Amino acid sequence: MAQNNRIVIFDTTLRDGEQTPGVNLNLPEKLEIARHLESLGVDVIEAGFPASSPGDFEAVRAVSQNVSCSVAALCRCIPDDIQKGWEAVKYSKKPRIHVFLATSDIHMKYKLRMEPEEVLHRAVEGVILAKSLCDDVEFSCEDASRSKPEFLYQVLEAVIDAGATTVNIPDTVGYATPTEFGALIQSIFAKVPNISKAMVSVHCHNDLGMAVANTLSAIENGARQIETTINGLGERAGNCSMEEVVMALTVRSGIYGIGHGIDTPKLYRTSQRVSKFTGVSVAINKAIVGANAFAHASGIHQHGVLANPITYEIMTPQSVGKTDSTLVLGKLSGRHAFSDKLSAMGYSLSKEEIVDAFARFKLLADRKKTITDKDLEVLITQKVAEVPPFYRLEAFQIQSGNKMQAMASVTLVHNDKKYTQAATGDGPIDAAYNATSRIIGGEWPLAAYDIKAVTEGVDALGEVIVRVTQDGSSYTGRGLSTDIIEASILAYVNAINRAIAQRERVRG
Ligand code: KIV
Ligand code: ZN
C-alpha cells in the first residue's frame, strides 16, 4: 500500500483510554464520545475489547451501529476473542478486527510462556481467522519496540501474507526514544519485503513523556496511521495525545507536510467532554487544551500579545476551539435564544433534549446571575453523563461548625419512596456521606474526592468528582451545583448509581 501524505487517525480513547486507572465509562458516555470523535474527523475508532466483558461487547456493537467512520474491535490471537470481536463490530459500515500478540522476548517468556515459533504461528492463524470474517484486519506486535528486530520483521511479513492490511508497531511500555523509534520504522520499510501491501501504524505510550515525539518521528520515517487518545489517556502514563500530535502536524506543516482529517476547532470541546466523562481532569498546563495553554501572565508577554498575538502564540485559540467565554444568557432569556446559543456552540440537540436542557438552564439561572458558554457546556455534558437514578437526592440539611461535630440529614428518593437518615461525621461532607450510605445500605468507601470551580465568579458552578470502590471496581461520580455540599452529595449518589447500574447489567 502506498504510504500517502495523509495520516490515518486511529483513536483508542474508548479502549486504551478506558484502561486509564479509575476510568469506567458507561454505554451512553461511550456513544457520546464516539459521536464526538466522528464529528472531529477521526478515521478509525477503536471502540473496545469485546471479549473482555459483556459491557465492552455491547459498547463496541452500539458504537458500530451509530457512527459511519471505521470501527475497530481489539482481540487477542484467540479464536473466541476474534469471533466475539467480529460479532460486535460487524454492524459497522467499515468494520475492522484488530488482533494483537506480543513479540518481545520479555513478553513471550514471562507473559505468554511461548516460544517465538508458536507466537509466529498463532499470529498468522489469528490473522487468517480475522480475515475470513472481515476484509480490514490490523495486527499489532505488542511490545514491538523491545522485540528483536529480525523476529519483528519475520512476524510482520507473515501476517501481511496472511491478510493483515495494517501492521501496528506499539511502543507498549513507552521505552523508545524518538531517534531509535524512527530508525525502527525505517528499518521495517527496508527489511519487510511485502510491507508495501500494508499500512504501517504506530501506537506510543508516554512512560517517558515521549509518546508524541516518538509518533512524530515514526511519521517522518513513513508511518501513516497513528494511534492516539484524547487528552493522552491510557494505561499508566497514557498514550500519544491526539490534540498534541495533530496540532504539531498542523502548526509545523512546513516540516511534516502531512495532512489529516481532524477538524481542529473541535479539539477543545472533545477534550472537555472526555475529561468530564472519564473524571480525569486536564492539567492546566497541558499543551493545546489546558486552561493555561493560551494564558499570558507576565506583563511583557501580555504587552506583546496585545500588540500582536503572534509574538507569543504559535496558533490561535480559535484554531483548537478555545473561544473566550462570553457572558451570554440570564434568567430572562427565552428558549429561542437558548437554543440558538447551543447551535452556535456546535450542539445539535433534539426538541426534547432542548426542552429538558432549557428546564435545567432555568434552574441554574435562578441561582446564578449570568450564564456563560462554559456553564452551558457543563450543563449539557452533565445530562449526557447521567446514569439510571436508582437513588435521587431530594433534600439535605447540614449543621456544622468549628466547635461542634457536623451532622447531616439526607433524603433520597428510591422507587418513588422517600427515605431520610441522619448521621454525624468528620465535617459536613463526611456526615452527608454517612447519612447517604445509611439509606442505601452497605459500604461505599470513598477512593478519591476532588472539587473545583468549573466556571468563573462568586456564584461559580462547583464540580465534585468522587470515586467509590465496590467489589474491586471503582466508579466515578460527578456532581454539579453552585453549592459545594450539594455537588458533593450528588457526586456520591451518582457514583453509587453507577455501581448499581453495573451490578444490574451483570445480573441482567
Ligand atoms: O500498548 C499496546 O501494545 C496496545 C496493543 C494492544 C495495541 O495497546
Ligand atoms: Zn496501548
Coordinates of C-alpha atoms and ligand atoms in Angstrom, one line a residue:
M1 CA 0.0 0.0 0.0
A2 CA 1.5 3.3 -1.0
Q3 CA 2.2 5.4 2.1
N4 CA 0.5 8.6 1.1
N5 CA 0.5 12.0 2.5
R6 CA -2.5 11.9 4.7
I7 CA -2.3 10.4 8.2
V8 CA -5.0 8.0 9.3
I9 CA -6.0 8.8 12.9
F10 CA -6.9 5.7 14.8
D11 CA -8.4 6.8 18.1
T12 CA -8.3 4.5 21.0
T13 CA -9.8 6.7 23.7
L14 CA -12.6 4.2 24.2
R15 CA -10.2 1.2 24.5
D16 CA -6.7 2.1 25.7
G17 CA -8.1 5.4 27.1
E18 CA -10.6 3.5 29.2
Q19 CA -7.8 1.4 30.6
T20 CA -6.7 4.6 32.5
P21 CA -6.8 3.6 36.2
G22 CA -10.1 4.5 37.7
V23 CA -11.9 5.2 34.5
N24 CA -15.1 3.4 33.9
L25 CA -17.4 4.7 31.1
N26 CA -20.9 3.6 30.7
L27 CA -22.6 2.9 27.3
P28 CA -24.3 6.3 26.8
E29 CA -21.0 8.0 27.6
K30 CA -19.1 5.8 25.2
L31 CA -21.6 6.5 22.4
E32 CA -21.4 10.2 23.1
I33 CA -17.6 10.2 22.9
A34 CA -17.8 8.1 19.7
R35 CA -20.1 10.7 18.1
H36 CA -17.7 13.5 19.1
L37 CA -14.7 11.5 17.6
E38 CA -16.6 11.0 14.4
S39 CA -17.5 14.7 14.2
L40 CA -13.9 15.5 14.9
G41 CA -12.9 13.6 11.8
V42 CA -11.2 10.5 13.3
D43 CA -10.7 7.8 10.7
V44 CA -10.9 4.7 12.9
I45 CA -12.5 4.5 16.4
E46 CA -11.2 1.6 18.5
A47 CA -14.4 1.1 20.5
G48 CA -13.3 -1.6 22.9
F49 CA -12.2 -5.1 23.6
P50 CA -15.4 -7.1 23.1
A51 CA -14.2 -10.4 24.7
S52 CA -13.1 -8.6 27.9
S53 CA -16.7 -8.1 29.2
P54 CA -20.3 -8.1 28.1
G55 CA -20.3 -4.4 28.7
D56 CA -17.4 -3.9 26.3
F57 CA -19.1 -6.1 23.8
E58 CA -22.3 -4.1 23.9
A59 CA -20.4 -0.8 23.7
V60 CA -18.5 -1.9 20.6
R61 CA -21.7 -3.1 19.0
A62 CA -23.5 0.2 19.8
V63 CA -20.7 2.3 18.5
S64 CA -20.6 0.2 15.3
Q65 CA -24.2 0.9 14.8
N66 CA -24.1 4.6 15.4
V67 CA -21.1 6.1 13.6
S68 CA -20.1 6.0 10.0
C69 CA -16.3 6.0 10.3
S70 CA -14.4 2.8 10.6
V71 CA -14.8 1.0 14.0
A72 CA -12.2 -1.5 15.3
A73 CA -12.6 -4.2 17.9
L74 CA -9.5 -5.3 19.8
C75 CA -8.9 -9.1 20.1
R76 CA -6.2 -11.4 21.4
C77 CA -5.0 -14.0 19.0
I78 CA -7.6 -16.4 20.3
P79 CA -10.4 -17.8 18.1
D80 CA -13.1 -17.0 20.6
D81 CA -11.9 -13.4 21.0
I82 CA -11.8 -12.9 17.2
Q83 CA -15.3 -14.3 16.8
K84 CA -16.7 -12.1 19.6
G85 CA -14.8 -9.1 18.1
W86 CA -16.4 -9.7 14.7
E87 CA -19.9 -10.2 16.3
A88 CA -19.6 -6.8 17.9
V89 CA -18.1 -4.9 15.0
K90 CA -19.9 -6.4 12.0
Y91 CA -22.7 -3.8 12.1
S92 CA -20.2 -1.1 11.3
K93 CA -20.2 0.4 7.8
K94 CA -16.4 -0.1 7.9
P95 CA -15.6 -2.9 10.4
R96 CA -12.0 -3.6 11.4
I97 CA -10.7 -6.5 13.5
H98 CA -7.6 -5.6 15.5
V99 CA -5.6 -8.7 16.7
F100 CA -2.5 -8.4 18.8
L101 CA 0.2 -10.7 20.2
A102 CA 3.4 -9.8 21.9
T103 CA 6.7 -10.3 20.1
S104 CA 9.4 -9.3 22.6
D105 CA 11.5 -11.9 24.4
I106 CA 10.3 -10.4 27.7
H107 CA 6.6 -10.8 26.9
M108 CA 7.0 -14.2 25.1
K109 CA 9.0 -15.7 28.0
Y110 CA 7.3 -14.3 31.1
K111 CA 3.7 -13.4 30.0
L112 CA 2.9 -15.7 27.1
R113 CA 5.2 -18.6 28.0
M114 CA 5.6 -19.3 24.3
E115 CA 8.5 -19.9 22.0
P116 CA 8.9 -17.5 19.1
E117 CA 7.8 -20.2 16.6
E118 CA 4.5 -20.6 18.4
V119 CA 3.9 -16.8 18.6
L120 CA 4.6 -16.6 14.8
H121 CA 2.2 -19.5 14.2
R122 CA -0.6 -18.0 16.4
A123 CA -0.2 -14.6 14.9
V124 CA -0.7 -16.0 11.4
E125 CA -3.6 -18.2 12.5
G126 CA -5.3 -15.2 14.2
V127 CA -5.0 -13.0 11.1
I128 CA -6.2 -15.8 8.9
L129 CA -9.3 -16.3 11.0
A130 CA -9.9 -12.5 11.3
K131 CA -9.5 -12.2 7.5
S132 CA -12.1 -14.9 6.9
L133 CA -14.6 -12.6 8.7
C134 CA -13.5 -9.1 7.8
D135 CA -11.6 -7.5 5.0
D136 CA -9.9 -4.9 7.2
V137 CA -7.5 -6.6 9.6
E138 CA -4.9 -4.9 11.8
F139 CA -2.2 -6.8 13.5
S140 CA -0.2 -5.4 16.4
C141 CA 3.1 -6.8 17.6
E142 CA 2.7 -5.9 21.3
D143 CA 6.0 -4.6 22.8
A144 CA 7.4 -4.2 19.3
S145 CA 10.0 -1.6 20.4
R146 CA 11.6 -4.1 22.7
S147 CA 11.3 -7.0 20.3
K148 CA 14.3 -8.4 18.4
P149 CA 14.1 -6.6 15.0
E150 CA 14.7 -9.7 13.0
F151 CA 11.8 -11.5 14.7
L152 CA 9.6 -8.5 14.3
Y153 CA 10.3 -8.3 10.5
Q154 CA 9.5 -12.0 10.3
V155 CA 6.2 -11.7 12.1
L156 CA 5.2 -8.6 10.0
E157 CA 6.0 -10.4 6.7
A158 CA 4.0 -13.4 7.8
V159 CA 0.9 -11.5 9.0
I160 CA 0.8 -9.4 5.9
D161 CA 1.0 -12.5 3.8
A162 CA -1.9 -13.9 5.9
G163 CA -4.0 -10.8 5.1
A164 CA -3.3 -8.0 7.5
T165 CA -4.0 -4.7 5.9
T166 CA -2.5 -2.6 8.7
V167 CA 0.5 -3.6 10.8
N168 CA 0.9 -1.7 14.1
I169 CA 4.2 -1.2 15.9
P170 CA 3.5 -0.3 19.5
D171 CA 5.9 1.1 22.0
T172 CA 3.9 -0.6 24.6
V173 CA 5.9 0.5 27.6
G174 CA 6.9 3.9 26.4
Y175 CA 10.6 2.9 26.3
A176 CA 11.7 4.0 22.9
T177 CA 13.4 7.3 22.1
P178 CA 12.4 9.3 19.0
T179 CA 15.6 8.6 17.1
E180 CA 15.6 4.9 17.9
F181 CA 11.9 4.6 17.2
G182 CA 12.1 6.4 13.8
A183 CA 15.0 4.1 12.9
L184 CA 12.9 1.1 13.7
I185 CA 10.1 2.2 11.5
Q186 CA 12.6 3.0 8.7
S187 CA 14.2 -0.5 9.1
I188 CA 10.7 -2.1 8.8
F189 CA 10.3 -0.5 5.3
A190 CA 13.7 -1.7 4.4
K191 CA 13.5 -5.2 5.8
V192 CA 10.0 -6.4 5.3
P193 CA 9.7 -7.4 1.7
N194 CA 5.9 -7.1 1.4
I195 CA 5.5 -4.0 3.6
S196 CA 4.0 -2.0 0.7
K197 CA 0.9 -4.2 0.9
A198 CA 0.1 -2.8 4.4
M199 CA -0.4 0.5 6.2
V200 CA 2.3 1.0 8.8
S201 CA 0.9 2.2 12.1
V202 CA 2.4 3.2 15.5
H203 CA 1.0 3.2 19.0
C204 CA 3.1 5.0 21.5
H205 CA 2.8 5.1 25.3
N206 CA 4.0 8.0 27.3
D207 CA 6.0 6.5 30.2
L208 CA 9.0 8.7 29.5
G209 CA 6.9 11.6 28.2
M210 CA 7.9 10.9 24.6
A211 CA 4.8 9.4 23.1
V212 CA 4.1 12.4 20.8
A213 CA 7.8 12.8 19.9
N214 CA 8.0 9.1 19.0
T215 CA 4.8 9.2 17.0
L216 CA 6.1 12.2 15.0
S217 CA 9.4 10.5 14.4
A218 CA 7.6 7.5 13.1
I219 CA 5.6 9.7 10.7
E220 CA 8.9 11.2 9.5
N221 CA 10.0 7.7 8.8
G222 CA 7.0 6.6 6.8
A223 CA 4.2 5.5 9.3
R224 CA 0.9 6.7 8.0
Q225 CA -1.5 5.5 10.8
I226 CA -1.1 6.8 14.3
E227 CA -2.9 5.6 17.4
T228 CA -3.9 8.3 19.8
T229 CA -6.2 9.2 22.6
I230 CA -7.9 12.4 23.6
N231 CA -6.1 14.1 26.4
G232 CA -3.4 11.4 26.2
L233 CA -5.5 9.0 28.3
G234 CA -4.4 5.4 28.5
E235 CA -2.6 2.7 30.5
R236 CA -0.2 4.1 33.1
A237 CA 1.1 7.4 31.8
G238 CA -1.2 7.2 28.8
N239 CA -0.9 7.2 25.1
C240 CA 0.1 9.7 22.4
S241 CA -2.2 12.7 22.8
M242 CA -4.3 13.3 19.7
E243 CA -4.6 17.1 20.2
E244 CA -0.9 17.5 20.6
V245 CA 0.2 15.4 17.6
V246 CA -2.5 16.8 15.3
M247 CA -1.6 20.4 16.2
A248 CA 2.1 19.6 15.7
L249 CA 1.3 18.3 12.2
T250 CA -0.9 21.4 11.6
V251 CA 1.3 24.2 13.1
R252 CA 4.5 22.7 11.7
S253 CA 3.1 21.5 8.4
G254 CA 6.1 23.0 6.7
I255 CA 8.2 20.4 8.4
Y256 CA 5.9 17.4 8.2
G257 CA 4.0 18.1 5.0
I258 CA 1.3 15.5 6.0
G259 CA -2.4 16.2 6.1
H260 CA -5.1 14.8 8.4
G261 CA -8.8 14.8 8.6
I262 CA -9.2 16.4 12.0
D263 CA -11.4 19.4 12.3
T264 CA -9.1 21.1 14.8
P265 CA -11.6 23.7 16.2
K266 CA -13.5 20.8 17.7
L267 CA -10.5 19.6 19.7
Y268 CA -11.1 21.6 22.8
R269 CA -14.8 20.7 23.1
T270 CA -13.9 17.0 22.6
S271 CA -11.2 17.2 25.2
Q272 CA -13.6 18.8 27.7
R273 CA -16.2 16.2 27.1
V274 CA -13.8 13.3 27.5
S275 CA -12.5 14.8 30.7
K276 CA -16.0 15.1 32.1
F277 CA -17.0 11.6 31.3
T278 CA -13.8 10.0 32.5
G279 CA -13.4 12.1 35.6
V280 CA -9.8 12.7 34.6
S281 CA -9.1 16.5 34.7
V282 CA -6.9 18.1 32.1
A283 CA -3.8 19.6 33.7
I284 CA -3.9 23.4 33.5
N285 CA -0.5 23.4 31.7
K286 CA -1.4 20.7 29.2
A287 CA -0.4 21.7 25.7
I288 CA -3.3 22.7 23.4
V289 CA -6.2 22.1 25.7
G290 CA -5.0 23.0 29.2
A291 CA -6.6 26.1 30.8
N292 CA -3.3 27.9 30.6
A293 CA -2.4 26.9 27.0
F294 CA -3.3 30.4 25.8
A295 CA -2.9 32.4 29.0
H296 CA -0.3 35.0 29.3
A297 CA 0.7 36.0 32.8
S298 CA 3.8 38.2 32.6
G299 CA 3.4 41.8 31.7
I300 CA 5.9 41.6 28.9
H301 CA 4.0 38.7 27.3
Q302 CA 0.7 40.4 27.8
H303 CA 2.0 43.6 26.2
G304 CA 3.4 41.5 23.3
V305 CA 0.1 39.6 22.7
L306 CA -1.9 42.8 22.8
A307 CA 0.5 44.3 20.2
N308 CA 0.2 41.2 18.1
P309 CA -0.7 37.7 19.2
I310 CA 1.9 36.1 17.1
T311 CA 4.6 37.4 19.5
Y312 CA 3.7 34.6 21.9
E313 CA 1.1 32.5 20.3
I314 CA 2.1 29.9 17.7
M315 CA -1.5 29.0 16.9
T316 CA -4.8 30.8 17.6
P317 CA -7.0 29.7 20.5
Q318 CA -9.8 29.6 17.9
S319 CA -7.9 27.0 15.8
V320 CA -8.4 24.5 18.6
G321 CA -11.8 25.7 19.5
K322 CA -10.9 27.6 22.6
T323 CA -13.1 30.7 22.3
D324 CA -13.4 33.2 25.1
S325 CA -16.2 32.5 27.5
T326 CA -18.6 35.4 26.8
L327 CA -21.4 36.3 29.1
V328 CA -24.4 35.1 27.2
L329 CA -27.7 34.3 28.9
G330 CA -29.6 35.1 32.0
K331 CA -32.8 34.4 33.9
L332 CA -34.9 36.2 31.4
S333 CA -33.6 34.6 28.3
G334 CA -36.1 32.6 26.3
R335 CA -36.0 29.2 24.8
H336 CA -35.1 30.6 21.3
A337 CA -32.1 32.5 22.5
F338 CA -31.1 29.4 24.4
S339 CA -31.4 27.0 21.5
D340 CA -29.7 29.5 19.1
K341 CA -26.8 29.8 21.5
L342 CA -26.4 26.0 21.7
S343 CA -26.4 25.7 17.9
A344 CA -23.8 28.4 17.7
M345 CA -21.7 26.4 20.1
G346 CA -22.0 23.4 17.8
Y347 CA -24.6 21.4 19.6
S348 CA -27.4 19.7 17.7
L349 CA -30.0 18.6 20.2
S350 CA -33.4 17.1 19.6
K351 CA -36.5 19.1 20.5
E352 CA -37.0 17.0 23.7
E353 CA -33.3 17.5 24.7
I354 CA -33.7 21.2 24.3
V355 CA -36.8 21.3 26.4
D356 CA -35.0 19.3 29.1
A357 CA -31.8 21.4 28.9
F358 CA -33.8 24.6 29.0
A359 CA -35.6 23.5 32.2
R360 CA -32.2 22.8 33.8
F361 CA -30.9 26.1 32.4
K362 CA -33.8 28.0 34.2
L363 CA -33.0 26.2 37.5
L364 CA -29.4 27.3 37.2
A365 CA -30.3 30.8 36.1
D366 CA -32.3 31.1 39.4
R367 CA -29.1 30.5 41.3
K368 CA -26.6 32.2 39.0
K369 CA -26.8 35.7 37.6
T370 CA -25.1 35.2 34.3
I371 CA -24.7 32.0 32.4
T372 CA -21.6 31.7 30.3
D373 CA -20.6 29.4 27.4
K374 CA -18.8 27.3 30.0
D375 CA -21.9 27.0 32.2
L376 CA -23.9 25.8 29.2
E377 CA -21.2 23.4 28.2
V378 CA -21.2 21.9 31.7
L379 CA -25.0 21.8 31.8
I380 CA -25.2 19.8 28.6
T381 CA -22.4 17.5 29.5
Q382 CA -23.8 16.7 32.9
K383 CA -27.0 15.5 31.4
V384 CA -25.3 13.1 29.0
A385 CA -23.3 11.7 31.8
E386 CA -26.3 10.7 33.8
V387 CA -27.0 7.1 34.8
P388 CA -30.3 5.5 35.8
P389 CA -31.2 7.3 39.0
F390 CA -31.8 4.4 41.3
Y391 CA -31.4 6.9 44.1
R392 CA -32.1 10.6 43.7
L393 CA -31.2 13.4 46.1
E394 CA -34.4 15.1 47.3
A395 CA -33.2 17.2 50.2
F396 CA -30.4 17.7 52.7
Q397 CA -29.8 19.7 55.8
I398 CA -26.4 20.3 57.4
Q399 CA -25.3 21.5 60.9
S400 CA -21.7 22.2 61.1
G401 CA -19.2 24.5 62.9
N402 CA -15.7 24.6 64.3
K403 CA -16.8 23.7 67.8
M404 CA -19.3 21.0 67.1
Q405 CA -19.5 17.7 65.4
A406 CA -21.0 18.0 61.9
M407 CA -24.5 16.5 61.4
A408 CA -26.3 15.9 58.2
S409 CA -29.8 14.8 57.4
V410 CA -30.3 13.4 53.8
T411 CA -33.4 12.5 52.0
L412 CA -33.2 10.3 48.9
V413 CA -35.9 9.0 46.6
H414 CA -35.8 5.4 45.6
N415 CA -38.6 3.7 43.6
D416 CA -40.9 6.7 44.2
K417 CA -40.5 6.5 48.0
K418 CA -38.6 8.9 50.2
Y419 CA -36.0 7.8 52.7
T420 CA -34.4 10.0 55.3
Q421 CA -31.4 9.3 57.5
A422 CA -29.2 11.5 59.8
A423 CA -25.6 10.9 60.7
T424 CA -22.7 12.7 62.2
G425 CA -19.3 12.9 60.6
D426 CA -15.9 14.4 60.4
G427 CA -17.1 17.6 58.6
P428 CA -20.3 18.3 56.7
I429 CA -19.5 16.2 53.7
D430 CA -18.4 13.1 55.7
A431 CA -21.7 13.4 57.7
A432 CA -23.8 13.7 54.5
Y433 CA -22.0 10.7 53.0
N434 CA -22.6 8.7 56.2
A435 CA -26.3 9.6 56.1
T436 CA -26.4 8.7 52.4
S437 CA -24.8 5.2 52.8
R438 CA -27.1 4.6 55.7
I439 CA -30.1 4.9 53.4
I440 CA -28.6 2.9 50.6
G441 CA -27.0 0.2 52.9
G442 CA -23.7 -1.4 52.5
E443 CA -20.2 0.1 52.5
W444 CA -19.4 2.7 49.8
P445 CA -15.8 3.6 50.6
L446 CA -14.5 6.8 49.0
A447 CA -11.3 6.3 47.0
A448 CA -11.0 9.8 45.7
Y449 CA -12.6 13.2 46.1
D450 CA -11.9 16.2 44.0
I451 CA -13.6 19.6 43.9
K452 CA -13.1 22.5 41.6
A453 CA -14.9 25.6 40.3
V454 CA -15.7 24.9 36.7
T455 CA -17.0 28.4 35.8
E456 CA -16.0 31.8 37.0
G457 CA -17.3 34.3 39.5
V458 CA -18.5 34.1 43.2
D459 CA -21.6 32.1 42.1
A460 CA -19.4 29.7 40.0
L461 CA -20.6 26.2 39.4
G462 CA -18.6 23.8 41.5
E463 CA -17.9 20.3 40.3
V464 CA -17.2 17.4 42.6
I465 CA -15.7 14.2 41.2
V466 CA -15.6 11.2 43.5
R467 CA -14.6 7.6 43.2
V468 CA -16.1 4.9 45.2
T469 CA -15.0 1.3 45.3
Q470 CA -17.2 -1.7 45.3
D471 CA -16.4 -5.4 44.6
G472 CA -12.9 -4.5 43.4
S473 CA -14.1 -2.0 40.8
S474 CA -14.2 1.7 41.1
Y475 CA -17.0 4.1 39.9
T476 CA -16.6 7.7 39.2
G477 CA -19.5 10.1 40.1
R478 CA -19.9 13.7 39.3
G479 CA -22.0 16.4 40.9
L480 CA -22.5 19.9 39.8
S481 CA -24.0 22.8 41.8
T482 CA -23.4 26.3 43.0
D483 CA -23.5 24.7 46.5
I484 CA -20.5 22.5 47.1
I485 CA -22.2 20.3 49.7
E486 CA -25.0 19.6 47.2
A487 CA -22.4 18.9 44.5
S488 CA -20.7 16.5 46.8
I489 CA -23.8 14.5 47.7
L490 CA -24.8 14.5 44.0
A491 CA -21.4 13.1 43.0
Y492 CA -21.5 10.4 45.7
V493 CA -25.1 9.3 44.8
N494 CA -24.1 9.4 41.1
A495 CA -21.1 7.1 41.7
I496 CA -23.3 4.7 43.7
N497 CA -25.9 4.7 40.9
R498 CA -23.2 3.8 38.5
A499 CA -22.1 0.9 40.7
I500 CA -25.7 -0.3 41.0
A501 CA -26.2 0.1 37.2
Q502 CA -23.1 -2.1 36.6
R503 CA -24.4 -4.7 39.0
E504 CA -27.8 -4.8 37.3
R505 CA -26.1 -5.1 33.9
V506 CA -24.0 -8.1 35.1
R507 CA -27.1 -9.7 36.6
G508 CA -29.3 -8.9 33.5
Ligands
KIV1 O1 0.1 -0.8 24.1 C1 -0.1 -1.8 23.3 O2 0.7 -2.5 22.9 C2 -1.5 -2.0 23.0 C3 -1.8 -3.0 21.9 C4 -2.9 -3.9 22.3 C5 -2.0 -2.3 20.6 O3 -2.4 -1.3 23.5
ZN2 ZN -1.5 0.5 24.4

